[in-house]
Short mmCIF file of C-alpha atoms in Angstrom, two decimals:
data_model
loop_
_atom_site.label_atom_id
_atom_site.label_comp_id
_atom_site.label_asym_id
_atom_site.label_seq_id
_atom_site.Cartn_x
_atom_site.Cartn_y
_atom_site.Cartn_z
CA UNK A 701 -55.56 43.32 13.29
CA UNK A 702 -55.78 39.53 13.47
CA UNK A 703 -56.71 39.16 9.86
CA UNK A 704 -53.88 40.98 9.18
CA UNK A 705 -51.39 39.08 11.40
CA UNK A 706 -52.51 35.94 10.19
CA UNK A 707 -52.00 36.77 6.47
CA UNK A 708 -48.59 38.69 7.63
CA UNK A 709 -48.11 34.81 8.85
CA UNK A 710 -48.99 33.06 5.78
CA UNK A 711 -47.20 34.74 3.45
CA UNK A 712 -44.03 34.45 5.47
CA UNK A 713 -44.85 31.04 5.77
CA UNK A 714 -45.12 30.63 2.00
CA UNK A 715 -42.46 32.77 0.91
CA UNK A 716 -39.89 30.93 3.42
CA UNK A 717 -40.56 27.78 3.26
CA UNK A 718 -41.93 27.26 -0.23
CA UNK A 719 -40.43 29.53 -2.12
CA UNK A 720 -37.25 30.25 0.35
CA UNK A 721 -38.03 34.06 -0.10
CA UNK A 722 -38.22 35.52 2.69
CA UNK A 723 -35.89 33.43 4.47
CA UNK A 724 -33.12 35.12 2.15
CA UNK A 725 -34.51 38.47 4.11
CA UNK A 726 -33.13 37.67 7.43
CA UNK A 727 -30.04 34.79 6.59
CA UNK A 728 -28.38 36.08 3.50
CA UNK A 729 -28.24 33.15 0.98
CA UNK A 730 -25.55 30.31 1.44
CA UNK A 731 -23.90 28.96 -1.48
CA UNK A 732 -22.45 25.47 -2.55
CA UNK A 733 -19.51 25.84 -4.35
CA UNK A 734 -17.79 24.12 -7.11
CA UNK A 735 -13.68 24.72 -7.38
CA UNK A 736 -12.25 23.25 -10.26
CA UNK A 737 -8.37 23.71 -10.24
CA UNK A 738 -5.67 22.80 -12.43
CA UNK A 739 -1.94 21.65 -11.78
CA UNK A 740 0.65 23.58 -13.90
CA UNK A 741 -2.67 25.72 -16.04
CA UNK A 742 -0.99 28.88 -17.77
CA UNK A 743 -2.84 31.69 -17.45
CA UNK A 744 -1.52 32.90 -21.35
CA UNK A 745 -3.48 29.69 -22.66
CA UNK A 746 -6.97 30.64 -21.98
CA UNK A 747 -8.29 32.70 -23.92
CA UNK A 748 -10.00 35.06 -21.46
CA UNK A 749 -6.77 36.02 -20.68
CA UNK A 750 -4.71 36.23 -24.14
CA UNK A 751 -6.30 36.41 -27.33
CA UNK A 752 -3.83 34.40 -28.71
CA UNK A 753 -5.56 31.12 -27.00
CA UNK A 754 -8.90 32.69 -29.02
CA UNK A 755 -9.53 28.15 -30.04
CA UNK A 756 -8.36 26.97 -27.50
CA UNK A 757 -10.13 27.36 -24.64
CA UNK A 758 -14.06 28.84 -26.06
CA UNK A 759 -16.31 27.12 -23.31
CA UNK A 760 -14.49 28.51 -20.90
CA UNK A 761 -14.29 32.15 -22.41
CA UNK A 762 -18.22 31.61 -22.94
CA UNK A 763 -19.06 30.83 -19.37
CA UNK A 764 -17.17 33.51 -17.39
CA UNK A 765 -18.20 36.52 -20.44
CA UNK A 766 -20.52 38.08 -17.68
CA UNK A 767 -21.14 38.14 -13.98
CA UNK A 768 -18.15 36.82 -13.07
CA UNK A 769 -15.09 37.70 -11.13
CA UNK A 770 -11.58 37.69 -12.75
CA UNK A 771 -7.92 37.75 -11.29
CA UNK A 772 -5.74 39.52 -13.77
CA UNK A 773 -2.71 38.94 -11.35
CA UNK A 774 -3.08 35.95 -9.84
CA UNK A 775 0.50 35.09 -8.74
CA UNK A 776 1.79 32.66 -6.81
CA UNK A 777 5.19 33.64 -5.10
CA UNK A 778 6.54 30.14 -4.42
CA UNK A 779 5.34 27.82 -7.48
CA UNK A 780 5.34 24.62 -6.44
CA UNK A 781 2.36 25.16 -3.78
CA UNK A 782 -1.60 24.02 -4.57
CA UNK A 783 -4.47 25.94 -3.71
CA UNK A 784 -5.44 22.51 -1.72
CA UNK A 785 -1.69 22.98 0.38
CA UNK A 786 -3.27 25.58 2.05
CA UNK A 787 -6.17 23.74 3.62
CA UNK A 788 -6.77 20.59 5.37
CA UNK A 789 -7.78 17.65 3.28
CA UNK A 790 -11.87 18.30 4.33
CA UNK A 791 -12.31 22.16 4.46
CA UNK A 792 -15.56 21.27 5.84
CA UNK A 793 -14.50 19.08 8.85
CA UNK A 794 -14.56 22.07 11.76
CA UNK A 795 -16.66 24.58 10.03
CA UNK A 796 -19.52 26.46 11.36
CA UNK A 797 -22.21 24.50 8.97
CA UNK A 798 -21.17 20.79 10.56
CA UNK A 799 -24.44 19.62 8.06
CA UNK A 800 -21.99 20.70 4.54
CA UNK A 801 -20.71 18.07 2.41
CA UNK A 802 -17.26 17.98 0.78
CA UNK A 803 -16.69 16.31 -2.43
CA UNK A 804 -12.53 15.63 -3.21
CA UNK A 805 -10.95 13.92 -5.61
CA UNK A 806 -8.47 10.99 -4.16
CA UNK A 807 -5.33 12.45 -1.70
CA UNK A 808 -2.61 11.59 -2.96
CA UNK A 809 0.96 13.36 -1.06
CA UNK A 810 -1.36 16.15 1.60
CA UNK A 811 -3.66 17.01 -1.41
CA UNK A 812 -6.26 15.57 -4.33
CA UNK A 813 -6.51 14.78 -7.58
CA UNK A 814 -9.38 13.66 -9.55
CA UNK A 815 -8.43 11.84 -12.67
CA UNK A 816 -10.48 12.43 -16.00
CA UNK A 817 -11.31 8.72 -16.32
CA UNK A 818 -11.66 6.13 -13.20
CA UNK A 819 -8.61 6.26 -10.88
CA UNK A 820 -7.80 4.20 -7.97
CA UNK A 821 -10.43 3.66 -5.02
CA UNK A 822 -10.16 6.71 -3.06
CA UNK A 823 -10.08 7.19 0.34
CA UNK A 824 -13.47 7.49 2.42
CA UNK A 825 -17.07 7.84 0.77
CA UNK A 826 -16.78 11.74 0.27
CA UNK A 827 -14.01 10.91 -2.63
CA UNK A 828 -14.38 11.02 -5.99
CA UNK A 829 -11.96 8.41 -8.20
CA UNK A 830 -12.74 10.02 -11.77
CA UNK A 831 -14.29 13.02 -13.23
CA UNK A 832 -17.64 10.51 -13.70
CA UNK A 833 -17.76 9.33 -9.77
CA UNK A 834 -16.83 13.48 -9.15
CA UNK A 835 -19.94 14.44 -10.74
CA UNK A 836 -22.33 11.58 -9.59
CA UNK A 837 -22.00 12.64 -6.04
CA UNK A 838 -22.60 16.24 -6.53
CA UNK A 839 -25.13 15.52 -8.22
CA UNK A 840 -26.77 12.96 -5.68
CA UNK A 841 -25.83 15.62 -2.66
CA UNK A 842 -27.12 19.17 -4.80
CA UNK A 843 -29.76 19.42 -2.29
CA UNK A 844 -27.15 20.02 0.81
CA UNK A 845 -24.86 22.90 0.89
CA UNK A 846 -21.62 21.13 0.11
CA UNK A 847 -17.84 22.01 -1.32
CA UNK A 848 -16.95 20.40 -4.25
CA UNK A 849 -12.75 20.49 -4.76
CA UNK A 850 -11.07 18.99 -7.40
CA UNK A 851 -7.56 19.56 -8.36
CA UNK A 852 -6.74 17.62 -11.78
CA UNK A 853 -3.01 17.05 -13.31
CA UNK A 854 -4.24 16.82 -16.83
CA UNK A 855 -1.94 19.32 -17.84
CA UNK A 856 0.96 18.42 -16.00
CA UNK A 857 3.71 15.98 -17.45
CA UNK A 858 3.80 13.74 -18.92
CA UNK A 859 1.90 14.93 -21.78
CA UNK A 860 1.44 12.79 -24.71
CA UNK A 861 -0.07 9.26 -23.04
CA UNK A 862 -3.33 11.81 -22.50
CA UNK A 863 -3.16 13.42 -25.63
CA UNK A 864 -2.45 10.28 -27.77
CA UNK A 865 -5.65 8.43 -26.51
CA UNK A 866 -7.92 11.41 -27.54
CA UNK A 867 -5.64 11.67 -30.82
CA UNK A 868 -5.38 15.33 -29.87
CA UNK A 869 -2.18 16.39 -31.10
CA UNK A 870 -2.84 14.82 -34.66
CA UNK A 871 -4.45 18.43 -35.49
CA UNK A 872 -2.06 20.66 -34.05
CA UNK A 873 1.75 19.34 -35.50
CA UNK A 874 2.85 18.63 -39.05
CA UNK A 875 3.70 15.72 -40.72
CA UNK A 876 7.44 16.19 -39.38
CA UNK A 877 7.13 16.80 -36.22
CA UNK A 878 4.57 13.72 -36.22
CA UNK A 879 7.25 11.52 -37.36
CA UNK A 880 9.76 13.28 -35.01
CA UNK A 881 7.66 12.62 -32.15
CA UNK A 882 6.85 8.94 -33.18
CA UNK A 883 10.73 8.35 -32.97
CA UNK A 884 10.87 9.25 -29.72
CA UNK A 885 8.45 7.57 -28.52
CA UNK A 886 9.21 4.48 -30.03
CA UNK A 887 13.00 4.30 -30.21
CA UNK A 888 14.04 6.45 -26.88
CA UNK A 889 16.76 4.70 -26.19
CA UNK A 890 18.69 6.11 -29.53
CA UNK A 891 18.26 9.90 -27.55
CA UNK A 892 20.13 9.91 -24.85
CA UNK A 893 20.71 13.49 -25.29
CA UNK A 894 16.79 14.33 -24.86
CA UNK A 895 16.26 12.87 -21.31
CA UNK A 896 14.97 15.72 -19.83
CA UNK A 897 12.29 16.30 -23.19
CA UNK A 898 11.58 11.87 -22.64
CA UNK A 899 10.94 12.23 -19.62
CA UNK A 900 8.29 15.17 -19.88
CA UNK A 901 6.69 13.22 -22.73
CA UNK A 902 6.08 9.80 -21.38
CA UNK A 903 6.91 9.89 -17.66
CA UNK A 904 9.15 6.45 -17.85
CA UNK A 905 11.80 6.34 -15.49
CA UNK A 906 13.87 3.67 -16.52
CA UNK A 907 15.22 5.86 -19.45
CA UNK A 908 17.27 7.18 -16.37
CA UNK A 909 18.85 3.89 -16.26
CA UNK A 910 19.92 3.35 -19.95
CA UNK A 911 21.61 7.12 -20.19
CA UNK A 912 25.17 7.67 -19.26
CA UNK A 913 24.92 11.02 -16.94
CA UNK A 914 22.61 9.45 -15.32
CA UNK A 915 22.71 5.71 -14.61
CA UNK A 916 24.79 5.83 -11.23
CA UNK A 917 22.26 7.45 -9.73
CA UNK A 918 19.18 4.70 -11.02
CA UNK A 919 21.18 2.21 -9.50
CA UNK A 920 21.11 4.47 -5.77
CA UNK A 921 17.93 5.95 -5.84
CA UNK A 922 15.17 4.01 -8.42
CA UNK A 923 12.64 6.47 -6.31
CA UNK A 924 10.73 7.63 -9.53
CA UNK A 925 9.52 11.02 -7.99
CA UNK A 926 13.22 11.72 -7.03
CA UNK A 927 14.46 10.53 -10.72
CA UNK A 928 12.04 12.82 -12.05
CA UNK A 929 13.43 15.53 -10.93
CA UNK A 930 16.22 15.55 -13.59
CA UNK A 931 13.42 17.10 -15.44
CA UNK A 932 14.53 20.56 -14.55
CA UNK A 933 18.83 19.44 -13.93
CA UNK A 934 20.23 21.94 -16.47
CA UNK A 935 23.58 20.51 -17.41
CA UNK A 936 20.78 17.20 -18.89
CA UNK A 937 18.86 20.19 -20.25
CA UNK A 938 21.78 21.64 -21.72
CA UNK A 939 22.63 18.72 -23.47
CA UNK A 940 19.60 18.76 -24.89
CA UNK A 941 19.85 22.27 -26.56
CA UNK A 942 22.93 21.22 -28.37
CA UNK A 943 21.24 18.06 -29.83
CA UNK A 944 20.09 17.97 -33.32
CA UNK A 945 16.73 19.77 -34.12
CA UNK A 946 15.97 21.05 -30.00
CA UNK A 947 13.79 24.08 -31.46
CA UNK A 948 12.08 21.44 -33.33
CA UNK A 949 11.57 20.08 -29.75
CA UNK A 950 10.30 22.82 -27.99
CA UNK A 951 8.12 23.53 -30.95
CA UNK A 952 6.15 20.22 -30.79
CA UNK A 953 6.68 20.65 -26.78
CA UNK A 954 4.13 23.62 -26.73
CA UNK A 955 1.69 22.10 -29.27
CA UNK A 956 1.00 19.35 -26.91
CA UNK A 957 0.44 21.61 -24.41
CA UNK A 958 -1.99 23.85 -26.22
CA UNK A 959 -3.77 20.50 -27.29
CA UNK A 960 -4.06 19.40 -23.82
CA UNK A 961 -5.73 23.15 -22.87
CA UNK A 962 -8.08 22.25 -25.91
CA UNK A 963 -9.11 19.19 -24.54
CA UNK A 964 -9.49 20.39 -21.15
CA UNK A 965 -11.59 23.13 -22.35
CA UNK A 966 -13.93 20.41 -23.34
CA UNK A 967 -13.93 18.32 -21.11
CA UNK A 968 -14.49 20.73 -18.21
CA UNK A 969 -17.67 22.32 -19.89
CA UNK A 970 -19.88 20.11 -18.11
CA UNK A 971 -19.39 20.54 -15.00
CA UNK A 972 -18.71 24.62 -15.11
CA UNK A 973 -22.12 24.57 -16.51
CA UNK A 974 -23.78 21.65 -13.08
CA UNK A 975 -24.22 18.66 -15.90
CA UNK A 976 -27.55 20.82 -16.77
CA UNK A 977 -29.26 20.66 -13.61
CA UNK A 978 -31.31 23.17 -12.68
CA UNK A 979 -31.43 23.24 -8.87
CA UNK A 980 -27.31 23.67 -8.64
CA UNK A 981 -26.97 26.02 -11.30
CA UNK A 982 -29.47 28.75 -8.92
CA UNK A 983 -27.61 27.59 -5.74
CA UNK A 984 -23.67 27.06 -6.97
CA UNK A 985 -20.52 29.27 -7.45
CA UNK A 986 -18.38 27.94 -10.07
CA UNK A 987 -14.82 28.50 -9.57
CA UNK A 988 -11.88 27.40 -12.28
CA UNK A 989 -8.52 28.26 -11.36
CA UNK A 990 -4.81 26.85 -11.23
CA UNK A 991 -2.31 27.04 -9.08
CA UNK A 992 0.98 28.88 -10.89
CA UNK A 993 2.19 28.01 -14.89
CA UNK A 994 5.14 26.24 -16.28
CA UNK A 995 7.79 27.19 -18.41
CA UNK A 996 8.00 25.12 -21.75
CA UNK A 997 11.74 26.08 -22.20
CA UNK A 998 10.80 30.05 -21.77
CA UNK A 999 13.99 31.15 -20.74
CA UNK A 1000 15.31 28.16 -20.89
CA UNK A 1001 13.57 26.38 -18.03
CA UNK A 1002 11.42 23.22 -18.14
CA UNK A 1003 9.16 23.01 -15.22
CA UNK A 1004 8.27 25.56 -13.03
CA UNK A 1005 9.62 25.02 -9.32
CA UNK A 1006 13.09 26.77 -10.43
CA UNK A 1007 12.39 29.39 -11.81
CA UNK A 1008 10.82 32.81 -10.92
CA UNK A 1009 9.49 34.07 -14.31
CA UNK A 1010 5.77 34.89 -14.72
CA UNK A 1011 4.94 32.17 -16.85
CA UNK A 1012 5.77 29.92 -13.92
CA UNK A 1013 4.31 32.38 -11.21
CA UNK A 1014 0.64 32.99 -12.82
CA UNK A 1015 -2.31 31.23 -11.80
CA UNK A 1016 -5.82 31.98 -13.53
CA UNK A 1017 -8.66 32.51 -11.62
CA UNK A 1018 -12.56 33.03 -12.62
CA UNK A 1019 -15.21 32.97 -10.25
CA UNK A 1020 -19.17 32.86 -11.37
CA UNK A 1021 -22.13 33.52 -9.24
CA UNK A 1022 -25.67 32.81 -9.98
CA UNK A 1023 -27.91 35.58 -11.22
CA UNK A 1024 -24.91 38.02 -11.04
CA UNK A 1025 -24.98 39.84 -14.99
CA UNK A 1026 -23.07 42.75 -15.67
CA UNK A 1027 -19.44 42.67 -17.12
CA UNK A 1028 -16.59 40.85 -15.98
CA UNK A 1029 -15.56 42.46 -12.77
CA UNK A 1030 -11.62 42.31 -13.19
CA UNK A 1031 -9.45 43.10 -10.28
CA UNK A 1032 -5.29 43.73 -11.19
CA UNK A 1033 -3.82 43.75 -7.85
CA UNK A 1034 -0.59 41.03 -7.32
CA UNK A 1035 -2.92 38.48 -5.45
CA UNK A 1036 -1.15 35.98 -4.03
CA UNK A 1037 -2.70 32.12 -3.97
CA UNK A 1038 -3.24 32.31 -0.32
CA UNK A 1039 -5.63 35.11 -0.51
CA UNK A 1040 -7.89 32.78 -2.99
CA UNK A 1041 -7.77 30.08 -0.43
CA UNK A 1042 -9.02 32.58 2.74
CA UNK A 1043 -11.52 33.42 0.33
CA UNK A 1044 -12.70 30.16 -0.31
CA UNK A 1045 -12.47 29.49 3.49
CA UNK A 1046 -14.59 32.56 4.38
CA UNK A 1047 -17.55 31.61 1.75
CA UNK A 1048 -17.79 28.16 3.28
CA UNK A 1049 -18.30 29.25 6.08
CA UNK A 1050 -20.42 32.20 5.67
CA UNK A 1051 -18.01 34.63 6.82
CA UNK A 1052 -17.70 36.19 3.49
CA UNK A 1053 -20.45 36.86 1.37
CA UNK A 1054 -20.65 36.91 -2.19
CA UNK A 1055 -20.82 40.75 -2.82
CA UNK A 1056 -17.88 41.10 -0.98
CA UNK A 1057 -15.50 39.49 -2.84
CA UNK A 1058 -14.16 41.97 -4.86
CA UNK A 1059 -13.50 43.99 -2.06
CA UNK A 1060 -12.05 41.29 -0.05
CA UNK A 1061 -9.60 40.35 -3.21
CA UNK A 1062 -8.46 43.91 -3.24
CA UNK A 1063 -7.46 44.01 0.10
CA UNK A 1064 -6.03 41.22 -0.26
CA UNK A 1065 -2.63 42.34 -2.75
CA UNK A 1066 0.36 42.50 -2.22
CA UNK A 1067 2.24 45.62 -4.20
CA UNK A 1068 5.48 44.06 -2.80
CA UNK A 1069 5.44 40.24 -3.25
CA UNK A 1070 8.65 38.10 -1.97
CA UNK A 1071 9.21 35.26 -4.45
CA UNK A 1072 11.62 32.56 -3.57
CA UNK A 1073 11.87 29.16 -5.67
CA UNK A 1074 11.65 25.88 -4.68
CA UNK A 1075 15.54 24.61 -4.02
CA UNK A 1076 15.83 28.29 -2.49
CA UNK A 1077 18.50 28.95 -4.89
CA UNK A 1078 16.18 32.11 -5.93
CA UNK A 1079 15.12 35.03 -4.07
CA UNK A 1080 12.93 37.92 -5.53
CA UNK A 1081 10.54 40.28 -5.81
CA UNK A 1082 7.76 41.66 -7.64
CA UNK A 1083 6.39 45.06 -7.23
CA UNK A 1084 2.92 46.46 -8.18
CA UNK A 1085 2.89 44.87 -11.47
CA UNK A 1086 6.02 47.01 -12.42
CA UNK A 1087 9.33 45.39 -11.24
CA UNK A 1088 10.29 42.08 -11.41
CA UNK A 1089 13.90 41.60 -9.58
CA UNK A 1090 16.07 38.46 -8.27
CA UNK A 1091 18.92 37.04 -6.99
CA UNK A 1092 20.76 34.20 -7.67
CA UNK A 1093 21.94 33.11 -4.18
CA UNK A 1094 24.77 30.98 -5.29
CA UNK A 1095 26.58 33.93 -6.82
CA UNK A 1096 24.33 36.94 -6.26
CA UNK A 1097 23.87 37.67 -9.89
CA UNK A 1098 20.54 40.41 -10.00
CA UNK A 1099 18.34 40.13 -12.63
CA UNK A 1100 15.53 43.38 -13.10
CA UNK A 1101 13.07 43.66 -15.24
CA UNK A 1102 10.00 46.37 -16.36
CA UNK A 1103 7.25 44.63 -16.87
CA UNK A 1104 5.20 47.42 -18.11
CA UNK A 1105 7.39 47.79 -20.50
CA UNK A 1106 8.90 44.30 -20.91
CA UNK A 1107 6.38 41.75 -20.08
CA UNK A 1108 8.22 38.71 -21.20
CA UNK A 1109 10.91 39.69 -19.20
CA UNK A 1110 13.55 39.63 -21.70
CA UNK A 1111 15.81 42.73 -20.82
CA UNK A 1112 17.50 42.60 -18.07
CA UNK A 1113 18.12 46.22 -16.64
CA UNK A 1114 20.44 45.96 -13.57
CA UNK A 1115 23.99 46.85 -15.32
CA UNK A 1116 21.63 50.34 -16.56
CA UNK A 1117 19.95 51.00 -13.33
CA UNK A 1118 21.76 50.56 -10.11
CA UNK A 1119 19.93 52.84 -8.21
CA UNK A 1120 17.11 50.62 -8.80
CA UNK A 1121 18.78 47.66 -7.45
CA UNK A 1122 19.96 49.21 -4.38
CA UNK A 1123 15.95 50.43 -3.86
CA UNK A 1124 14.73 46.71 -4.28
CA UNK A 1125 17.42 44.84 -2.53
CA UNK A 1126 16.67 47.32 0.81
CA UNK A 1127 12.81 46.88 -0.07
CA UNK A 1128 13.42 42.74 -0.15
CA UNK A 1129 15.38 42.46 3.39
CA UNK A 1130 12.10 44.94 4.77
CA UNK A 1131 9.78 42.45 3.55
CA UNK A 1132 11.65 39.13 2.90
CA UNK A 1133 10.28 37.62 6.35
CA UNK A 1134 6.32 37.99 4.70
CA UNK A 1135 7.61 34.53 2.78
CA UNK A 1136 6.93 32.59 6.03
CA UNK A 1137 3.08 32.90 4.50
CA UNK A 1138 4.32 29.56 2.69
CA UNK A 1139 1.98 26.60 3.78
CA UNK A 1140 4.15 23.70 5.69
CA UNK A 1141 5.10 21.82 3.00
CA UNK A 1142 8.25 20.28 2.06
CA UNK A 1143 10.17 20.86 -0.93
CA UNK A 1144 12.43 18.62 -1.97
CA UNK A 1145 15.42 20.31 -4.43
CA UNK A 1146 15.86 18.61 -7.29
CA UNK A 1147 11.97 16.83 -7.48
CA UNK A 1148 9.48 17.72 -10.03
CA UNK A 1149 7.31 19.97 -7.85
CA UNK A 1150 3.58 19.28 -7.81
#
C-alpha cells in the first residue's frame, strides 16, 4: 500500500508539475488570449465570409478553416461603438487572476489603438506603440496568462496615405483612375465639389477652409474631429454625386478599400499564427474581429454612424482554440457586440470555459434587435435575420425590408405590406427600452464616429 501511494505520488508529481497533466484534471486549463480587432472591418471583405473577397483576405481564411468558432451575424445595433467601449481600459485590473497581464495598444478617446508602424509613447509599461512593440511584449510575457487587445484603424479613413506607402493600390485601379486619383491628391483645391470623397482620402482638414459651403464654419470651429464630420453631411455629399465622373469615384473608393483588407490580411498573419512560437500557440486563443462595417456610398451613405444598413451594422468575428479540429462551428443568431465582450470578460476570468462558448453565443441573440444611429435621427429594428425596418424620426418615413429575400436591402416593402409595419412598429415600442444596453459613451451628431 505504501509502494503504491508513493508512486500514486510521483506520478502526480510528474504529470502536474512537469508536464502540467494532471493539474488540467482538477483546474480546467486557463487560456491567454489574443483579440485582434479592427475599426470599420466589413464582414463582406473577408473571404470566410463572401467568396467574392476569395484574394483578398487568404491567411485569414487559412487560419480559422478548422476548429474555430464563427459569428455569421455579428451585428452591432448602434455602429459607432468598439468592442473596447464596453470595457475598462485594463480588463484585467479587478479580475479574479490579479497575477494576468494585459497588453493594449495606446488609449486614445476611452479606448486603444495600436498603429502598424511605431506610434506615439503610450501610456504606462503594459502599452504597446506599434504592431512591433505589440508583439515584443507578448512575446517577453507568453509565460504568464495575460490579455492581449489591440484595436487597429488601418481600415478606417483616410485611406490612401497607408495604401500609397505600401504602393498597394497600384495593382488594383487602372491607368485612369490612377491619374484620376493623382489629381486629387495633388490639385484638391480645383474639387471643391468632392469634399466629402478629399476628406476620406487624405484626412486634411484645411480643405474645409478653402471650400465655399463650408468655410464659415473653419473659421468657428478649426476642431478637426468636429470638421470631419462633414464626411457623412449629405447636402456636401450630394454635391458630390452631381460632379463630373462620381461613379468613377466610388469605383476607385472601394478599390482602396479592398487593397487595404489585402494588406491587412498580411500583415496580421503573424501574429494570428504567435510570431511562430511554440509555447503561445498550445496556450493562446486567437480572436480577429471588428466592430460594425462602413458604407462606401451603399445607399448612398459614406461612413457608417448614420446609417442603419447591414453593411454598416456587421462585425466579423472568428475565434480559434488550440488543439480544437473539426469544422468551423458557425453560429447564425443576431449577436449583438456586447455579447462578444461578456464573452471575452467571462474567459478572462475563468468564468467561461472554452467548450462553452458556443452555447454561451447562442444564448446570447437577440431575434429582436433595436437599432438606433448615432445622431438618433434613426430608429429600427431587425428581426431574426428576416426583417429589417426603420424610421426616420424627422418625418417618420418607414423603410422594410426581407432580407431573406433581399439581402442588400434594396426593396423597400412598406407601401405593399402595412400589416407588417403596424406588427414591427408595436414590436419596437415593446422592446425599444433594450437600447439602454449602449455602453456610456457620447456621440457627438455630425462627428466621424470611431
Amino acid at each position: 500500500i505504501c509502494l503504491l501511494l508513493l508512486v500514486i505520488t510521483v506520478s502526480f508529481y510528474v504529470a502536474s508539475v512537469k508536464y502540467r497533466g494532471a493539474k488540467s484534471l482538477i483546474e480546467p486549463k486557463k487560456w491567454n488570449l489574443l483579440v485582434l480587432s479592427f475599426c470599420s472591418l466589413r464582414s463582406d471583405v473577408l473571404s470566410i465570409y463572401n467568396r467574392r473577397a476569395h484574394n483578398l483576405t487568404p491567411n485569414i481564411e487559412k487560419f480559422f478553416s478548422q476548429g474555430a468558432y464563427r459569428l455569421e451575424n455579428g451585428l452591432n445595433p448602434h455602429p459607432w461603438t468598439s468592442l473596447f467601449h464596453y470595457q475598462s481600459k485594463t480588463w484585467f485590473r479587478h479580475s479574479p487572476n490579479p497575477g494576468a497581464f494585459e497588453v493594449i495598444g495606446a488609449g486614445t478617446k476611452g479606448f486603444t489603438r495600436i498603429p502598424i508602424r511605431e506610434g506615439r509613447i503610450g501610456e504606462g509599461k503594459n502599452f504597446a506603440t506599434s504592431l512591433g512593440s505589440f508583439r515584443d511584449q507578448v512575446l517577453q510575457k507568453r509565460s504568464m496568462p495575460f490579455v492581449a487587445t489591440a484595436h487597429f484603424s488601418y481600415m478606417h479613413y483616410p485611406y490612401v496615405d497607408r495604401v500609397n506607402k505600401e504602393a498597394r493600390w497600384d495593382r488594383f485601379l487602372t491607368v485612369l483612375e490612377k491619374q484620376r486619383l493623382d489629381s486629387y491628391l495633388n490639385q484638391p483645391q480645383d474639387f471643391q465639389d468632392k469634399l466629402p470623397l478629399l476628406l476620406i482620402l487624405t484626412g486634411d482638414v484645411s480643405l474645409v477652409g478653402k471650400n465655399k459651403k463650408t468655410a464659415a464654419l473653419y473659421k468657428k470651429d478649426s476642431n478637426p474631429d468636429r470638421l470631419l464630420g462633414l464626411v457623412a453631411n449629405q447636402d456636401l455629399i450630394a454635391d458630390w454625386k452631381a460632379s463630373s465622373g462620381f461613379d468613377e469615384d466610388v469605383a476607385i473608393l472601394r478599390k482602396i478599400y479592398d487593397a487595404n483588407a489585402e494588406y491587412m490580411d498580411e500583415f496580421i498573419t503573424e501574429a494570428l499564427n504567435l510570431w511562430g512560437n511554440k509555447e503561445l500557440r498550445q496556450n493562446t486563443i486567437v480572436i480577429l474581429t471588428g466592430d460594425h462595417g462602413v458604407m462606401n456610398m451603399d445607399h448612398g451613405e459614406l461612413t457608417h454612424a448614420t446609417a442603419l444598413y447591414d453593411q454598416a451594422l456587421r462585425y466579423p468575428f472568428m475565434m480559434r482554440v488550440p488543439g480544437k479540429t473539426g469544422d468551423v462551428v458557425n453560429i447564425s443568431g443576431q449577436t449583438p457586440l456586447s455579447a462578444v465582450a461578456s464573452m471575452l470578460k467571462r474567459l478572462m476570468s475563468g468564468e467561461l470555459r472554452d467548450h462553452q462558448v458556443e452555447s454561451f453565443l447562442i444564448a446570447q441573440a437577440e431575434p429582436v434587435m433595436v437599432l438606433r444611429d448615432c445622431a438618433n435621427k434613426l430608429r429600427g429594428l431587425r428581426v431574426e435575420n428576416k426583417w429589417k425596418y426603420v424610421v426616420r424620426i424627422a418625418d417618420g418615413e418607414v423603410s422594410l425590408y426581407d432580407l431573406e429575400k433581399d439581402p442588400e436591402e434594396k426593396l423597400n416593402l412598406a407601401l405593399q405590406m402595412p400589416k407588417k409595419v403596424a406588427e414591427l412598429e408595436n414590436l419596437y415600442w415593446e422592446n425599444h427600452q433594450r437600447f439602454s444596453k449602449l455602453p456610456t459613451r457620447k456621440c457627438t451628431p455630425g462627428l466621424v464616429a470611431e
